[in-house]
CSV table of C-alpha atoms in Angstrom, one decimal:
chain,number,residue,atom,x,y,z
A,1,PRO,CA,-0.2,-0.3,-0.2
A,2,SER,CA,1.2,4.0,-0.4
A,3,LEU,CA,2.3,5.3,2.5
A,4,THR,CA,2.4,8.6,0.6
A,5,HIS,CA,1.0,11.3,3.7
A,6,PHE,CA,-0.3,13.6,1.4
A,7,SER,CA,-1.3,15.0,-1.3
A,8,LEU,CA,2.0,15.1,-4.3
A,9,ASP,CA,2.9,17.2,-7.3
A,10,ILE,CA,4.4,14.4,-9.6
A,11,LEU,CA,6.5,16.1,-12.5
A,12,PHE,CA,7.1,14.4,-15.7
A,13,ILE,CA,11.0,15.6,-16.9
A,14,LYS,CA,12.6,14.4,-20.4
A,15,SER,CA,16.6,14.0,-19.6
A,16,ASP,CA,16.9,17.4,-21.4
A,17,GLY,CA,14.7,18.7,-18.3
A,18,GLU,CA,11.7,19.5,-19.9
A,19,ILE,CA,9.2,19.1,-17.7
A,20,THR,CA,6.1,17.0,-20.6
A,21,GLN,CA,2.8,16.3,-17.8
A,22,ILE,CA,2.4,17.0,-14.4
A,23,LYS,CA,-0.5,15.1,-12.4
A,24,HIS,CA,-1.3,18.0,-10.0
A,25,ARG,CA,-3.1,16.9,-6.4
A,26,ALA,CA,-2.2,12.9,-6.4
A,27,GLU,CA,-4.5,10.8,-4.1
A,28,PRO,CA,-2.8,9.9,-1.0
A,29,TYR,CA,-3.1,6.2,0.5
A,30,SER,CA,-3.8,5.5,-4.0
A,31,LEU,CA,-2.3,2.6,-5.0
A,32,ASP,CA,-3.9,3.8,-8.7
A,33,ILE,CA,-1.1,3.9,-11.3
A,34,ILE,CA,0.2,7.5,-12.6
A,35,TYR,CA,2.2,7.1,-16.1
A,36,SER,CA,3.7,9.2,-18.7
A,37,LYS,CA,2.2,9.5,-21.6
A,38,GLU,CA,6.0,9.5,-22.9
A,39,LYS,CA,9.2,8.2,-22.1
A,40,VAL,CA,11.1,10.1,-19.6
A,41,ARG,CA,14.3,10.4,-17.5
A,42,TYR,CA,13.2,12.1,-14.5
A,43,VAL,CA,10.3,11.8,-11.9
A,44,LEU,CA,10.3,15.2,-8.8
A,45,GLU,CA,7.4,14.3,-6.7
A,46,ILE,CA,6.9,17.9,-4.7
A,47,ASN,CA,4.6,18.8,-2.4
A,48,GLY,CA,0.3,18.6,-3.7
A,49,GLY,CA,-0.1,22.2,-5.4
A,50,GLU,CA,3.6,23.7,-4.9
A,51,ALA,CA,3.2,23.3,-9.7
A,52,SER,CA,0.5,25.8,-9.5
A,53,PHE,CA,1.7,28.0,-7.0
A,54,ASN,CA,5.1,28.8,-8.5
A,55,ASP,CA,3.3,28.2,-12.1
A,56,VAL,CA,5.1,25.8,-13.3
A,57,ASN,CA,3.8,24.8,-16.6
A,58,VAL,CA,4.5,21.7,-19.1
A,59,GLY,CA,6.8,23.1,-21.1
A,60,ASP,CA,9.2,24.7,-18.7
A,61,ARG,CA,12.5,23.2,-18.1
A,62,VAL,CA,14.3,22.1,-14.5
A,63,GLN,CA,17.9,22.0,-13.9
A,64,PHE,CA,19.4,19.3,-11.7
A,65,ILE,CA,22.7,20.8,-9.8
A,66,ILE,CA,24.1,18.0,-7.9
A,67,LYS,CA,27.2,18.7,-5.8
């Protein structure tokens, strides 16, 4: 069972950093599998509602800095 106690926004991201899809406010405790509509390299989970609050949209790009 899912142990996520709060909703999440799930960002699907291609290898070049482009966000291809956002699942807004994925339901807590859900056992539903959430698939990307296309092949992606990364999946980033953030607190539910944060994508809208921060105006994050499909087509935006993210940059990962690894130190």
